Short mmCIF file of C-alpha atoms and ligand atoms in Angstrom, two decimals:
data_model
loop_
_atom_site.label_atom_id
_atom_site.label_comp_id
_atom_site.label_asym_id
_atom_site.label_seq_id
_atom_site.Cartn_x
_atom_site.Cartn_y
_atom_site.Cartn_z
CA MET A 1 95.23 8.34 -47.18
CA LYS A 2 93.94 5.32 -45.31
CA ALA A 3 96.17 2.47 -44.07
CA VAL A 4 95.38 -0.98 -42.73
CA TYR A 5 97.85 -2.06 -40.03
CA ALA A 6 97.44 -5.81 -39.95
CA GLY A 7 98.72 -8.39 -37.51
CA SER A 8 97.87 -11.07 -34.99
CA PHE A 9 98.42 -8.76 -31.99
CA SER A 10 98.36 -11.73 -29.63
CA PRO A 11 98.80 -9.72 -27.46
CA PRO A 12 99.48 -6.13 -28.62
CA THR A 13 102.82 -4.71 -27.40
CA LYS A 14 104.46 -1.33 -26.88
CA GLY A 15 106.13 -1.89 -30.27
CA HIS A 16 102.76 -2.25 -32.00
CA LEU A 17 101.43 0.80 -30.17
CA ASP A 18 104.41 2.90 -31.22
CA ILE A 19 103.80 1.99 -34.89
CA ILE A 20 100.11 2.91 -34.49
CA ARG A 21 100.98 6.21 -32.81
CA ARG A 22 103.41 7.22 -35.56
CA ALA A 23 101.06 6.02 -38.33
CA SER A 24 98.16 8.02 -36.88
CA ALA A 25 100.26 11.16 -37.41
CA MET A 26 101.04 10.19 -41.02
CA PHE A 27 97.72 8.88 -42.37
CA ASP A 28 94.22 10.38 -42.37
CA GLU A 29 92.90 7.11 -41.03
CA VAL A 30 94.48 3.95 -39.64
CA VAL A 31 92.49 0.73 -39.42
CA VAL A 32 94.15 -1.76 -37.08
CA ALA A 33 93.09 -5.18 -38.34
CA VAL A 34 93.31 -8.11 -35.93
CA LEU A 35 93.71 -11.00 -38.33
CA SER A 36 93.15 -14.62 -37.43
CA GLN A 37 93.83 -17.65 -39.58
CA GLU A 38 91.04 -20.22 -39.35
CA ALA A 39 93.45 -23.13 -38.82
CA LYS A 40 95.52 -21.42 -36.10
CA GLN A 41 94.92 -21.42 -32.35
CA TYR A 42 95.52 -18.11 -30.55
CA ARG A 43 96.03 -17.62 -26.80
CA PHE A 44 93.80 -14.53 -27.01
CA SER A 45 90.51 -14.61 -28.89
CA PRO A 46 89.96 -12.16 -31.76
CA GLU A 47 87.59 -10.16 -29.55
CA GLU A 48 90.07 -10.08 -26.63
CA ARG A 49 92.79 -8.82 -28.96
CA ARG A 50 90.44 -6.23 -30.48
CA GLN A 51 89.37 -4.98 -27.04
CA MET A 52 92.99 -4.66 -25.85
CA LEU A 53 93.84 -2.62 -28.95
CA ILE A 54 90.78 -0.40 -28.47
CA GLU A 55 91.86 0.24 -24.89
CA ILE A 56 95.42 1.27 -25.78
CA THR A 57 94.51 3.39 -28.84
CA ARG A 58 91.80 5.54 -27.21
CA ALA A 59 93.98 8.65 -27.54
CA PHE A 60 94.02 8.43 -31.34
CA PRO A 61 90.74 9.59 -32.92
CA ASN A 62 91.71 8.49 -36.44
CA VAL A 63 92.46 4.91 -35.38
CA ARG A 64 89.79 2.19 -35.63
CA VAL A 65 90.18 -1.45 -34.65
CA ILE A 66 88.54 -4.32 -36.52
CA SER A 67 88.80 -8.08 -36.43
CA ASP A 68 88.70 -10.20 -39.57
CA THR A 69 89.80 -13.43 -41.22
CA GLY A 70 90.93 -14.35 -44.69
CA LEU A 71 93.23 -12.60 -47.10
CA LEU A 72 94.65 -9.25 -46.11
CA VAL A 73 94.06 -7.80 -49.59
CA ASP A 74 90.33 -8.57 -49.19
CA VAL A 75 90.29 -6.77 -45.83
CA VAL A 76 91.97 -3.77 -47.45
CA ARG A 77 89.37 -3.77 -50.26
CA ARG A 78 86.45 -4.09 -47.84
CA GLU A 79 87.83 -1.14 -45.87
CA ARG A 80 88.46 0.84 -49.08
CA ALA A 81 91.95 1.52 -47.75
CA ASP A 82 94.90 2.65 -49.85
CA VAL A 83 97.85 0.79 -48.38
CA ILE A 84 98.91 -1.97 -46.02
CA LEU A 85 101.06 -0.86 -43.10
CA ARG A 86 103.56 -3.14 -41.37
CA GLY A 87 106.24 -2.60 -38.75
CA LEU A 88 109.84 -3.68 -39.22
CA ARG A 89 111.98 -4.68 -36.26
CA ASN A 90 115.14 -6.04 -37.84
CA SER A 91 116.59 -7.90 -40.81
CA SER A 92 114.82 -11.11 -39.77
CA ASP A 93 111.48 -9.39 -40.30
CA LEU A 94 112.62 -7.95 -43.61
CA LEU A 95 112.73 -11.02 -45.86
CA PHE A 96 109.33 -12.30 -44.78
CA GLU A 97 107.79 -8.84 -44.96
CA MET A 98 109.17 -8.27 -48.47
CA GLN A 99 107.73 -11.59 -49.63
CA MET A 100 104.34 -10.69 -48.16
CA ALA A 101 104.46 -7.21 -49.68
CA GLU A 102 105.25 -8.62 -53.11
CA ALA A 103 102.45 -11.20 -52.85
CA ASN A 104 99.94 -8.56 -51.81
CA ARG A 105 101.06 -6.29 -54.62
CA GLN A 106 100.68 -9.12 -57.14
CA ILE A 107 97.35 -10.54 -55.99
CA GLY A 108 95.70 -7.30 -54.96
CA GLY A 109 97.63 -4.47 -56.54
CA ILE A 110 98.06 -3.06 -53.04
CA GLU A 111 101.28 -1.44 -51.85
CA THR A 112 102.77 -2.00 -48.40
CA VAL A 113 104.29 0.81 -46.38
CA PHE A 114 106.81 0.00 -43.63
CA ILE A 115 107.60 1.91 -40.48
CA SER A 116 110.82 0.91 -38.77
CA CYS A 117 110.38 0.38 -35.09
CA LEU A 118 112.19 2.35 -32.40
CA PRO A 119 115.38 0.62 -31.14
CA GLU A 120 113.96 0.27 -27.64
CA TYR A 121 111.11 -1.89 -28.99
CA SER A 122 113.05 -3.96 -31.49
CA MET A 123 113.45 -6.95 -29.16
CA ILE A 124 109.80 -7.10 -28.16
CA SER A 125 107.60 -9.82 -29.62
CA SER A 126 104.15 -11.12 -28.71
CA THR A 127 105.65 -14.61 -28.39
CA ILE A 128 108.07 -13.46 -25.68
CA VAL A 129 105.28 -11.60 -23.87
CA ARG A 130 103.20 -14.80 -23.86
CA ASP A 131 106.09 -16.89 -22.53
CA CYS A 132 106.82 -14.40 -19.74
CA ALA A 133 103.17 -13.95 -18.78
CA ALA A 134 102.56 -17.70 -18.66
CA HIS A 135 105.23 -17.94 -15.95
CA GLY A 136 104.28 -14.77 -14.07
CA ALA A 137 107.45 -12.94 -15.18
CA PRO A 138 107.35 -9.11 -15.55
CA ILE A 139 105.86 -7.82 -18.81
CA GLY A 140 105.39 -4.12 -17.93
CA ALA A 141 108.36 -3.09 -20.09
CA MET A 142 106.87 -4.81 -23.13
CA VAL A 143 103.13 -4.07 -23.09
CA PRO A 144 101.07 -0.95 -22.32
CA GLN A 145 100.13 -0.71 -18.64
CA GLU A 146 96.36 -0.78 -19.36
CA ILE A 147 96.46 -4.37 -20.58
CA VAL A 148 99.06 -5.96 -18.26
CA GLY A 149 96.37 -7.31 -15.91
CA LYS A 150 94.29 -8.75 -18.76
CA ILE A 151 97.28 -10.63 -20.14
CA TYR A 152 98.15 -12.24 -16.80
CA ALA A 153 94.48 -13.04 -16.24
CA ALA A 154 94.37 -15.01 -19.49
CA TYR A 155 97.00 -17.33 -18.01
CA GLY A 156 95.45 -17.46 -14.56
CA VAL A 157 98.80 -16.74 -12.97
CA ALA A 158 99.70 -14.23 -10.29
CA PRO A 159 102.12 -11.66 -11.74
CA CYS A 160 105.42 -11.24 -9.93
CA ALA A 161 106.57 -7.74 -9.01
CA GLU A 162 107.83 -5.68 -11.94
CA ARG A 163 111.59 -5.30 -11.83
CA LYS A 164 113.18 -1.89 -12.25
CA GLY A 165 115.63 -1.44 -15.12
P1 LIG B 1 101.97 -11.13 -37.61
O1 LIG B 1 101.64 -12.48 -37.03
O2 LIG B 1 101.12 -10.74 -38.77
O3 LIG B 1 103.44 -10.91 -37.87
P2 LIG B 1 102.25 -9.47 -35.28
O4 LIG B 1 101.17 -9.10 -34.34
O5 LIG B 1 103.37 -10.29 -34.74
O6 LIG B 1 101.51 -10.13 -36.49
O7 LIG B 1 102.89 -8.14 -35.92
C1 LIG B 1 102.12 -7.23 -36.64
C2 LIG B 1 103.02 -6.18 -37.27
O8 LIG B 1 103.70 -5.46 -36.26
C3 LIG B 1 104.12 -6.77 -38.14
O9 LIG B 1 104.38 -5.87 -39.20
C4 LIG B 1 105.31 -6.85 -37.22
O10 LIG B 1 106.54 -6.81 -37.92
C5 LIG B 1 105.10 -5.59 -36.40
N1 LIG B 1 105.70 -5.71 -35.09
C6 LIG B 1 105.71 -6.78 -34.27
N2 LIG B 1 106.36 -6.51 -33.13
C7 LIG B 1 106.79 -5.23 -33.22
C8 LIG B 1 107.58 -4.37 -32.40
N3 LIG B 1 108.07 -4.78 -31.24
N4 LIG B 1 107.84 -3.12 -32.84
C9 LIG B 1 107.36 -2.71 -34.03
N5 LIG B 1 106.64 -3.47 -34.87
C10 LIG B 1 106.36 -4.71 -34.48
#
């Protein structure tokens, strides 16, 4: 079975990576789709986000990273995938994710599979990573080590020392 794990990934986090790692053990193939809405401005370009995901998913041979725009159901069709995969952090994610899943089932006949995130990653969001990085605050607990430097570089700030604990 082939799954499309879709998101903005601006930037990818340890929470995203954990979902990818667990999905790669469940599905024959996982396509990570960096989606961008035409009207929205992102701090990281689609190609920057795709490259960061490629870098952190090297260990998983059945994971491929693409970048696309438009409707998720069209991406899933183009990829000839079977299901949409999304991560769930908490009950705030749940309502929105259920609405999206229902819409995608109605307009595309495509089911959504959810993986609940590990408790240690449930408070991580790309928005918080961006806020911290913009001010040089530590982000090493939230994003994979390989991309920490790239994230700070995008803000042109000198990172402060990572705090322990
Ligand atoms: P979107 O803008 O589409 O919500 P995100 O990049 O924020 O894109 O998230 C992509 C997917 O990953 C969503 O299903 C989201 O719930 C999930 N996700 C986001 N942060 C985490 C996290 N810390 N742990 C697990 N899943 C997460």
